[in-house]
mmCIF file of C-alpha atoms in Angstrom:
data_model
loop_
_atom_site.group_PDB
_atom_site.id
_atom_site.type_symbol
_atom_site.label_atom_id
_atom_site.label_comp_id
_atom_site.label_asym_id
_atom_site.label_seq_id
_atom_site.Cartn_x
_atom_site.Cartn_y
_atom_site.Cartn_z
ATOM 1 C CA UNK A 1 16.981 -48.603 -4.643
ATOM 2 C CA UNK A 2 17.222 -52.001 -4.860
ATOM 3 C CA UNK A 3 20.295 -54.350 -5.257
ATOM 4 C CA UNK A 4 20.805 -58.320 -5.092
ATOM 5 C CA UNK A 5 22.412 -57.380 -1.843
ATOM 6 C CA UNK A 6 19.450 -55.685 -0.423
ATOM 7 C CA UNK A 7 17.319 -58.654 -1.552
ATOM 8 C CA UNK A 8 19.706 -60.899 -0.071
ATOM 9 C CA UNK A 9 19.450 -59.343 3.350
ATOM 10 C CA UNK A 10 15.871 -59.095 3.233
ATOM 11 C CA UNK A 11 16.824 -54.492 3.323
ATOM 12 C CA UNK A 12 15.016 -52.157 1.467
ATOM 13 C CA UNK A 13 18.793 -50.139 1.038
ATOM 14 C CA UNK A 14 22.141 -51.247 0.385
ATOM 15 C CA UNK A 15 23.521 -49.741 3.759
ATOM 16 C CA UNK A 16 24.884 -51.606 6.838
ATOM 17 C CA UNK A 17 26.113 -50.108 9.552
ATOM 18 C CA UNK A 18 29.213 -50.827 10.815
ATOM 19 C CA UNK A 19 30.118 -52.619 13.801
ATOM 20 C CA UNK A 20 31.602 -50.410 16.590
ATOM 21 C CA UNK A 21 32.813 -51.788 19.979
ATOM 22 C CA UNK A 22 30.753 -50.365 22.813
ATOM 23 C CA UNK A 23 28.953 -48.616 20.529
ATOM 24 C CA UNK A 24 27.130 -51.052 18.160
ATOM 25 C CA UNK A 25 24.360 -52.135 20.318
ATOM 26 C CA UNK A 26 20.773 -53.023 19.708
ATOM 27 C CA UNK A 27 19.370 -49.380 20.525
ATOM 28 C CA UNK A 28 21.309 -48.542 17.407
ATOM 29 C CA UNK A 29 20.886 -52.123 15.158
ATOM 30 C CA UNK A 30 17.166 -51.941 15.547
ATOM 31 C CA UNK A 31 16.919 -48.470 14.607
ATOM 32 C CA UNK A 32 18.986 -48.743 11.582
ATOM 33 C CA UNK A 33 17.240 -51.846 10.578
ATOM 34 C CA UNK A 34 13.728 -49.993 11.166
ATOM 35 C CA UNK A 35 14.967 -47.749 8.719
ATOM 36 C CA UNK A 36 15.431 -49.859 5.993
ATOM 37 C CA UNK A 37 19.239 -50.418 6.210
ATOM 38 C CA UNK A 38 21.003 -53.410 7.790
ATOM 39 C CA UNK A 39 21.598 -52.761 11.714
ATOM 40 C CA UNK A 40 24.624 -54.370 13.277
ATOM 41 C CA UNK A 41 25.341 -55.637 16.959
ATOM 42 C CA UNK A 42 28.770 -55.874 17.977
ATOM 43 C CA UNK A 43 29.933 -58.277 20.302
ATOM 44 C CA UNK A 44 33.063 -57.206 20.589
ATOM 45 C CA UNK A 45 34.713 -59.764 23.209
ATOM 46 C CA UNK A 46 31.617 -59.590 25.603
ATOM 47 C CA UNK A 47 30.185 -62.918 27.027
ATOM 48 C CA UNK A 48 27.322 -65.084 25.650
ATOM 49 C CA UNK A 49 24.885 -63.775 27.943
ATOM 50 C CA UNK A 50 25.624 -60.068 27.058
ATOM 51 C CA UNK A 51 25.459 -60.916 23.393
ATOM 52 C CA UNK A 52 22.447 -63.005 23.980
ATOM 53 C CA UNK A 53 20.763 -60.412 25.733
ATOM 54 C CA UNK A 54 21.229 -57.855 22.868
ATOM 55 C CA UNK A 55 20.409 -59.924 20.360
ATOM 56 C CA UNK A 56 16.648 -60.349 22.317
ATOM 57 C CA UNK A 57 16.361 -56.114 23.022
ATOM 58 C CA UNK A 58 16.901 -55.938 19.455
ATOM 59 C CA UNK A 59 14.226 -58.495 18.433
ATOM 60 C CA UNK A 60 12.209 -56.511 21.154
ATOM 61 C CA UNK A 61 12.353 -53.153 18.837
ATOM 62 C CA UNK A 62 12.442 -53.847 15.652
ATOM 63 C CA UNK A 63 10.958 -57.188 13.174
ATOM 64 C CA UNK A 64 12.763 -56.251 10.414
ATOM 65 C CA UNK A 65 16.412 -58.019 9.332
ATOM 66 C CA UNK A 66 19.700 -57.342 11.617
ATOM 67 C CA UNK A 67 23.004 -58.555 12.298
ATOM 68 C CA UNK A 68 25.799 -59.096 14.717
ATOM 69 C CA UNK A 69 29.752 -59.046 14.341
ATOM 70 C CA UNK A 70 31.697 -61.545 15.833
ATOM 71 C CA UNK A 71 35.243 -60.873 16.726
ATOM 72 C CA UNK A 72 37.057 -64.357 15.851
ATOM 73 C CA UNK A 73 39.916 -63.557 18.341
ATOM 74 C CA UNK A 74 37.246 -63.485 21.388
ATOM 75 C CA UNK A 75 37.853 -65.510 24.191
ATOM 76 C CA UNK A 76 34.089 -66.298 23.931
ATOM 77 C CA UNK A 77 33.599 -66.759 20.466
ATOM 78 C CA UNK A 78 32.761 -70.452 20.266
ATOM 79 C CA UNK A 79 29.823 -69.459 22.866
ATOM 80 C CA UNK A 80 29.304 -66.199 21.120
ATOM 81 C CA UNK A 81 28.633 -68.196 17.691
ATOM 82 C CA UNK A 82 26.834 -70.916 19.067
ATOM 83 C CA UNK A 83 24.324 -68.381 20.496
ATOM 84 C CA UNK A 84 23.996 -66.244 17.274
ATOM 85 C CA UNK A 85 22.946 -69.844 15.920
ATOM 86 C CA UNK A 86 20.326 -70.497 18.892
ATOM 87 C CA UNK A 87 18.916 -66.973 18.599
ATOM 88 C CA UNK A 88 18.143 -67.421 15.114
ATOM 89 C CA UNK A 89 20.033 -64.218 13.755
ATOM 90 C CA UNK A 90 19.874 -64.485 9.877
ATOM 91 C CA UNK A 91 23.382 -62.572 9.146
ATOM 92 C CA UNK A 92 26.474 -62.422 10.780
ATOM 93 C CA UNK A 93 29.941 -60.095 9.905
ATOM 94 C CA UNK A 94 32.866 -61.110 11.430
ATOM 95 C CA UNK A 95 36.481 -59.594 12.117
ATOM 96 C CA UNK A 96 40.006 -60.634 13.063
ATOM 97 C CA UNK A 97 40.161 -64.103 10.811
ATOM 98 C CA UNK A 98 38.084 -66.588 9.119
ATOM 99 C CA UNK A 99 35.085 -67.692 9.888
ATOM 100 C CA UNK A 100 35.491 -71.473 8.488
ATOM 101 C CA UNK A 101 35.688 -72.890 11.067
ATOM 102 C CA UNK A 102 32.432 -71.968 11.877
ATOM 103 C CA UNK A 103 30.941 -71.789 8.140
ATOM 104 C CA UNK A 104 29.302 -74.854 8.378
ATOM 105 C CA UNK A 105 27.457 -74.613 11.304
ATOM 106 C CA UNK A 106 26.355 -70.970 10.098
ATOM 107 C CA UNK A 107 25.019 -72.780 6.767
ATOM 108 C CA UNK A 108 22.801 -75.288 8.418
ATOM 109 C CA UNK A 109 21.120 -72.546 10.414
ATOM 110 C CA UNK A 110 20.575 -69.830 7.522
ATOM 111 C CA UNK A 111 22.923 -67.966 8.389
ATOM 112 C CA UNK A 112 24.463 -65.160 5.833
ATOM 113 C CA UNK A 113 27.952 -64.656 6.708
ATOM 114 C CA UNK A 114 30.234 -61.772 5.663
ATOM 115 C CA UNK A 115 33.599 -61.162 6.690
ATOM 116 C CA UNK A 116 35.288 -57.426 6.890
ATOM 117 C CA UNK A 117 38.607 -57.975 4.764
ATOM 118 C CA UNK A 118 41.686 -54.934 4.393
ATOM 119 C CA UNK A 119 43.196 -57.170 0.909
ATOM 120 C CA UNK A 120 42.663 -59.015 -2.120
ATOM 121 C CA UNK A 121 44.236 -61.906 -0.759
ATOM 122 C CA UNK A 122 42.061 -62.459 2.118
ATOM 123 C CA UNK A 123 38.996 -61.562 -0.126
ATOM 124 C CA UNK A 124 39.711 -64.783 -1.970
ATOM 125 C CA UNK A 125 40.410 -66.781 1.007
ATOM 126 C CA UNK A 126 37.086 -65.736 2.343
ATOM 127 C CA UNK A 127 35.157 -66.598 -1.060
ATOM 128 C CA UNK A 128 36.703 -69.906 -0.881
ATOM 129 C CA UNK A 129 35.561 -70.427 2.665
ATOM 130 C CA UNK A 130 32.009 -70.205 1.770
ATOM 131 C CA UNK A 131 31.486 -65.962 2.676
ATOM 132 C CA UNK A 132 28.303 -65.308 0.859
ATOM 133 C CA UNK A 133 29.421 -61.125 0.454
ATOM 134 C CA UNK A 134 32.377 -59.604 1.826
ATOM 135 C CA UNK A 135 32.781 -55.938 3.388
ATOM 136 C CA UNK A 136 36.365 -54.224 2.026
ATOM 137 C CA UNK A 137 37.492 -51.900 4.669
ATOM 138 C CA UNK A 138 40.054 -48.638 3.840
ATOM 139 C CA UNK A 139 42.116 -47.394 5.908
ATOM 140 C CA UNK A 140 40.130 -44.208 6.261
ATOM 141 C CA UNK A 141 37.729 -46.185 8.407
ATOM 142 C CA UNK A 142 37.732 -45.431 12.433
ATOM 143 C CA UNK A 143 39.142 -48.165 14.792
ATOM 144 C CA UNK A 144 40.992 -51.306 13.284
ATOM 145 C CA UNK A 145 42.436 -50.641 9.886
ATOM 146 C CA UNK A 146 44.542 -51.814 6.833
ATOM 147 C CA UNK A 147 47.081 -50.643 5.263
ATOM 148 C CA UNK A 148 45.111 -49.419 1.346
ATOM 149 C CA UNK A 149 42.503 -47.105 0.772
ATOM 150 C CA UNK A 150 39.051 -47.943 0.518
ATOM 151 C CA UNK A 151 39.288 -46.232 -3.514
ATOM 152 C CA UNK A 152 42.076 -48.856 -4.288
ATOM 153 C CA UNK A 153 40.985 -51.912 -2.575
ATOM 154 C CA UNK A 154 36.864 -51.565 -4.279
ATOM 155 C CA UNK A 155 37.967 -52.351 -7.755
ATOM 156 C CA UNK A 156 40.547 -54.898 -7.075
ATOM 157 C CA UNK A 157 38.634 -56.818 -4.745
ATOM 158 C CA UNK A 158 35.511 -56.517 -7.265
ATOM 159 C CA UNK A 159 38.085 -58.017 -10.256
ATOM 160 C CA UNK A 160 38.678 -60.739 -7.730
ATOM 161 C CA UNK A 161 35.602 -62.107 -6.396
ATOM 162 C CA UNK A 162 32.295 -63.372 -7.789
ATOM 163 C CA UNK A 163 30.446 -62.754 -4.355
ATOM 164 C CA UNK A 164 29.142 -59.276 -4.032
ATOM 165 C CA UNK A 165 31.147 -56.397 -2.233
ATOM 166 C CA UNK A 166 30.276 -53.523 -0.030
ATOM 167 C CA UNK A 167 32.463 -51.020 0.789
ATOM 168 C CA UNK A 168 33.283 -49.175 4.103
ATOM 169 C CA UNK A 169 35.818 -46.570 4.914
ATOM 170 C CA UNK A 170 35.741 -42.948 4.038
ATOM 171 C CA UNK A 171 31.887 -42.824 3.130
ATOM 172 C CA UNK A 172 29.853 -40.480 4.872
ATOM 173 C CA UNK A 173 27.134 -39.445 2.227
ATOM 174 C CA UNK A 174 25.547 -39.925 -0.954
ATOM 175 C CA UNK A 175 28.345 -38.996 -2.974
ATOM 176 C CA UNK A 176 30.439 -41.312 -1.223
ATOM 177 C CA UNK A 177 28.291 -44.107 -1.892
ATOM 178 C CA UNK A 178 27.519 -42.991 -5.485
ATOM 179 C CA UNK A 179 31.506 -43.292 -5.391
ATOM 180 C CA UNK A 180 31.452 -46.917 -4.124
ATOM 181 C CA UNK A 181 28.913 -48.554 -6.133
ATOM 182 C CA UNK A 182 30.738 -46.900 -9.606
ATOM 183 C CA UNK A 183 33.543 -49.191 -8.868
ATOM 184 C CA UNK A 184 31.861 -51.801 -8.191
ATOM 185 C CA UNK A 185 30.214 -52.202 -4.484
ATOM 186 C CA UNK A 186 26.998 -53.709 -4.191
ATOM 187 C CA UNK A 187 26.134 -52.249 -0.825
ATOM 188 C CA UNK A 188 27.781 -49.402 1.503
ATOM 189 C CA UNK A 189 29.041 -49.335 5.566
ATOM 190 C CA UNK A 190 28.853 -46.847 7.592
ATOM 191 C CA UNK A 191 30.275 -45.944 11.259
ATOM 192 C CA UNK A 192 31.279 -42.692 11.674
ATOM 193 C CA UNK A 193 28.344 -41.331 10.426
ATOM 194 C CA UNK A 194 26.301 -43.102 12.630
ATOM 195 C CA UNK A 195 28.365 -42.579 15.660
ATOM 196 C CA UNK A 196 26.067 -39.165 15.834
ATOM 197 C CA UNK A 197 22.876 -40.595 15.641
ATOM 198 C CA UNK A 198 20.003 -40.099 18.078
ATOM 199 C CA UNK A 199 19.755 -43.518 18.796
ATOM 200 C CA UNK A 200 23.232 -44.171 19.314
ATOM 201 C CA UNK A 201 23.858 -44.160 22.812
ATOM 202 C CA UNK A 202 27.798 -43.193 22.877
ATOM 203 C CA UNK A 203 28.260 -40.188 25.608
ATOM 204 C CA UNK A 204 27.244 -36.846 24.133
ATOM 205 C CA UNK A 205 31.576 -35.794 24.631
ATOM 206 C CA UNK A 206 32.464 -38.169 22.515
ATOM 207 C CA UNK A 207 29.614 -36.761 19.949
ATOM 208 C CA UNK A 208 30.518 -33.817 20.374
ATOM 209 C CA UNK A 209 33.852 -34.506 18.987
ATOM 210 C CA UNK A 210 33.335 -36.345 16.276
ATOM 211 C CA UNK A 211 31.183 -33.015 15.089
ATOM 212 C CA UNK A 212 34.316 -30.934 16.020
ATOM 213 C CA UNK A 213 36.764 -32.534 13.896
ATOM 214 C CA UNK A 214 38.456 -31.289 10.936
ATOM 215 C CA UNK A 215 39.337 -33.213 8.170
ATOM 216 C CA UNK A 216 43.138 -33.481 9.784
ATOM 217 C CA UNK A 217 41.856 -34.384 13.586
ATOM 218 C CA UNK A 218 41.682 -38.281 13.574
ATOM 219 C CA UNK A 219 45.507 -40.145 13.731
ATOM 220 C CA UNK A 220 46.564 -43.756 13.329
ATOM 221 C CA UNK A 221 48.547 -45.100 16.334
ATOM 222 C CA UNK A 222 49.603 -48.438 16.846
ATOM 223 C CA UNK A 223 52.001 -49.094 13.420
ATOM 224 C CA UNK A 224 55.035 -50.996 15.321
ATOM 225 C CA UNK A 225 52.121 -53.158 17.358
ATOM 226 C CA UNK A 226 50.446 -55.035 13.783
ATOM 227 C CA UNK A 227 47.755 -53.599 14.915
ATOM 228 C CA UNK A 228 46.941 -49.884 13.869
ATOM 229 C CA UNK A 229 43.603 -48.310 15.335
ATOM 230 C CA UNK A 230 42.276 -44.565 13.753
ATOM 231 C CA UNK A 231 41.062 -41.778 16.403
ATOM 232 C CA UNK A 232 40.422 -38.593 16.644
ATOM 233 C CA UNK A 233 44.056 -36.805 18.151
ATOM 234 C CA UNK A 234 43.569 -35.944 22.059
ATOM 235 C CA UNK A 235 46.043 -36.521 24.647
ATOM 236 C CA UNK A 236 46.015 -40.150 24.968
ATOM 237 C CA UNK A 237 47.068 -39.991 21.220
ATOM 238 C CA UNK A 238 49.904 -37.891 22.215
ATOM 239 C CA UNK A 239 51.078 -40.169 24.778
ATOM 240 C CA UNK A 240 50.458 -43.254 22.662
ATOM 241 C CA UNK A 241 52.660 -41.767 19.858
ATOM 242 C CA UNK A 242 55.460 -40.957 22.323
ATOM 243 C CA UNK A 243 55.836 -44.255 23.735
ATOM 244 C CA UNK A 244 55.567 -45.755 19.986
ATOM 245 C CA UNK A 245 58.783 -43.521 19.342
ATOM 246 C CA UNK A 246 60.258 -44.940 22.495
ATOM 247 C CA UNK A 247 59.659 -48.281 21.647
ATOM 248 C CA UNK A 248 60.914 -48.392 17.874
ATOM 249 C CA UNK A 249 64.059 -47.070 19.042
ATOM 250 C CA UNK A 250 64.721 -49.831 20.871
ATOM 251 C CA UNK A 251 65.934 -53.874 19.749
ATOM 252 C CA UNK A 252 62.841 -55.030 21.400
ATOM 253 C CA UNK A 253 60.136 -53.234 21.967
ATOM 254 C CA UNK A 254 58.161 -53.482 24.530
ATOM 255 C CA UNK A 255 55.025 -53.972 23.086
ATOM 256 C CA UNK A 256 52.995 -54.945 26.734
ATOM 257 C CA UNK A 257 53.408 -51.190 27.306
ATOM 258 C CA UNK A 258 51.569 -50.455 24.423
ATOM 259 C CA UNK A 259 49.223 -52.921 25.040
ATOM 260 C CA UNK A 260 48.371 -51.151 28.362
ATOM 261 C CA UNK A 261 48.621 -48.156 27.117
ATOM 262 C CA UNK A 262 45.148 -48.957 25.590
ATOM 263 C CA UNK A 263 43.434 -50.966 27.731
ATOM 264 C CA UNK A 264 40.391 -49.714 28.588
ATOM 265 C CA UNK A 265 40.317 -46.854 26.416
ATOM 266 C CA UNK A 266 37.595 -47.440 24.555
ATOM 267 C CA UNK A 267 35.474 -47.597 27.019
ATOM 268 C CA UNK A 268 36.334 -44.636 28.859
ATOM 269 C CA UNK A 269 35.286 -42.673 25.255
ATOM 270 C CA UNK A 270 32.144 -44.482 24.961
ATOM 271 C CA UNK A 271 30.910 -44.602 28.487
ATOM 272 C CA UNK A 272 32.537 -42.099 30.033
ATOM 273 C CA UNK A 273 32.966 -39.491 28.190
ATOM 274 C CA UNK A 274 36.479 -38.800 28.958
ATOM 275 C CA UNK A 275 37.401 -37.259 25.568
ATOM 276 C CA UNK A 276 40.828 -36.843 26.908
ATOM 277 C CA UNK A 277 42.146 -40.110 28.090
ATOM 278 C CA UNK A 278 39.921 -42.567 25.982
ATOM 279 C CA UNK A 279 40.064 -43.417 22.629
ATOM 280 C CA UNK A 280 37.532 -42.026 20.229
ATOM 281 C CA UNK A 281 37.370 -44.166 17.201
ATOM 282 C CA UNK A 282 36.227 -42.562 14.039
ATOM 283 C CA UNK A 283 37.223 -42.682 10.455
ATOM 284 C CA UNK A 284 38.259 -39.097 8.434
ATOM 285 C CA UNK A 285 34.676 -38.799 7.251
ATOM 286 C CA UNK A 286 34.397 -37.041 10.981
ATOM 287 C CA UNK A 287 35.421 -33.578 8.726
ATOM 288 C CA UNK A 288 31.875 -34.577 7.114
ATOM 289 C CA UNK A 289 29.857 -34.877 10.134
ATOM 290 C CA UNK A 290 28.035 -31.915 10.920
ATOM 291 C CA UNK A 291 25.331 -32.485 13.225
ATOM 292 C CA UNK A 292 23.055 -35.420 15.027
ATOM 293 C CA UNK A 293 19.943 -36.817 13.246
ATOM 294 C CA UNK A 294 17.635 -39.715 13.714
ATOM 295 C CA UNK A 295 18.675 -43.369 11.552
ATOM 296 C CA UNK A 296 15.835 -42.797 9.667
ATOM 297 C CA UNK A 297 17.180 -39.025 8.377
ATOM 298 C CA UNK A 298 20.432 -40.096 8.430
ATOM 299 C CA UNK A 299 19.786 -42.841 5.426
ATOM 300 C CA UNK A 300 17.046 -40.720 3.622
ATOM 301 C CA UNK A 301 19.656 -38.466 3.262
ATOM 302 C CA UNK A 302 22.212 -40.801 1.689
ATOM 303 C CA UNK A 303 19.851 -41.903 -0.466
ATOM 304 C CA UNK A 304 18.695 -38.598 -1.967
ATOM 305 C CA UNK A 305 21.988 -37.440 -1.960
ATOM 306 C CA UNK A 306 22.827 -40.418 -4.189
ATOM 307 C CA UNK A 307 19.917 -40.305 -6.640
ATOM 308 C CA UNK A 308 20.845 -36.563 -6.802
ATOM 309 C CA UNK A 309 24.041 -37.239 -7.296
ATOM 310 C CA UNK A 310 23.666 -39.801 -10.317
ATOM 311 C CA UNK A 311 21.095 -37.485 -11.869
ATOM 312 C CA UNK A 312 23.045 -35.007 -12.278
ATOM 313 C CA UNK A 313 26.039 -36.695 -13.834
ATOM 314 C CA UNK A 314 23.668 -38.692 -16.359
ATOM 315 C CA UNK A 315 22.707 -35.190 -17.865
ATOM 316 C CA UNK A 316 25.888 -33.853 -17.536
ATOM 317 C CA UNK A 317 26.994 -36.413 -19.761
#
């Protein structure tokens, strides 16, 4: 399947793969990217030289297209960017604001920049800054979310934009993305999905419970703090949600405790293992997720889900 999207990226399918803190690294980029989908570093709020240096495994394993997400409210991100520029990475995502301030200097090195969006309103802001595609995110996606769904915002944000659109949130196979691109997307993103890849190199707890879950097991903490974060329910949930109560009872809430709350959480998922205590970011697709495959099954099997999928309602109809 091709799309201007995939042309545009230099892909041979319209699926990216989303960019996970501590997760998103070049084991897993390159090996998307190697199989014909768009492979995403995240850099998260690491330093140049740890962005730097997974930008150069990545080149190291794979000579086909990839990306990395910058996170605008980095305290690195003006080395971060610069970098991405030096290294010559062709496409960049970013998160947490606008990239104009930094559109220009993208431009004169190639650069094909996409911001993740949660509105209609910052969909046009990021058009006007110069974002040659954007990435709408639900609020059925894991970590960092919005407030709509990603079946509401597709459409709308498609009516609103000339610049193509590819969706994320919710999608976990080819019926999902058969979904997306009937309202409009140009292109899919996927995290959850991928969170159980071979190649990813998350600890095998934190797999493991992503397989677990039921369609009911992730929750959304965070609401009073701005910014709400989707994981699967475990004890640090629990906790989280308790001192959330505490806090919205109060005239001022003490929002550093929440803050702390979290620190570090991710990490002790990711690395650790410590399925109890950390936070395990993953959209509601989990309930989808059945077992671990390679990249390279993983999208042959969206795509053939998809072109079954559209067979079957063109003779249907």
């Amino acid at each position: 399947m091709q799309s201007n999207i995939c042309e545009k990226l230099g892909i041979d399918y319209p699926i990216i793969q989303g960019a996970m803190a501590w997760v998103a690294n070049a084991e897993l980029a390159s090996a998307v990217s190697n199989a014909g989908g768009l492979g995403i570093i995240a850099s998260g709020h690491a330093p140049e030289e740890v962005v730097r240096d997974q930008i150069r495994q990545a080149k190291e394993k794979t000579n086909r297209p990839f990306g990395v997400n910058i996170m605008l409210l980095s305290p690195h991100v003006d080395a971060v960017v610069k970098a991405v520029c030096e290294e010559g990475v062709k496409v960049v995502t970013t998160g947490a604001g606008s990239p104009g301030k930094y559109m220009k200097l993208f431009k004169e090195h190639g650069i094909t920049v996409i911001p993740v969006v949660a509105s209609v309103a910052l969909a046009k802001r990021m058009e006007k800054d110069g974002a040659d595609a954007i990435i709408i995110e639900g609020m059925e996606a894991g970590g960092h979310i919005g407030k709509l769904t990603t079946m509401v915002l597709v459409p709308q944000i498609v009516d609103a934009v000339s610049i193509p659109v590819i969706a994320a949130g919710g999608i976990g196979d080819g019926r999902g993305m058969a979904a997306a691109f009937m309202l409009g997307a140009s292109a899919v993103q996927l995290g959850t999905r991928f969170l159980v890849a071979h190649e990813c190199t998350i600890h095998q707890n934190f797999k493991d419970a992503v397989l677990k879950a039921r369609d009911i097991d992730t929750t959304v903490t965070g609401q009073i703090t701005g910014h709400p974060v989707r994981t699967i329910r475990n004890k640090l949930t629990r906790i989280y949600d308790q001192a959330e109560k505490e806090e919205t009872s109060k005239d001022k809430p003490d929002f550093e405790r929440l803050e702390e709350l979290g620190k570090g959480t991710l990490r002790l998922a990711v690395v650790e293992g410590d399925i109890k205590n950390g936070s395990m970011m993953s959209g509601q697709i989990a309930g989808l997720v059945s077992r671990e495959q390679s990249c390279s099954d993983i999208i042959l099997e969206l795509m053939t889900e998809y072109q079954i999928v559209i067979k079957e309602k063109a003779q249907a109809l």
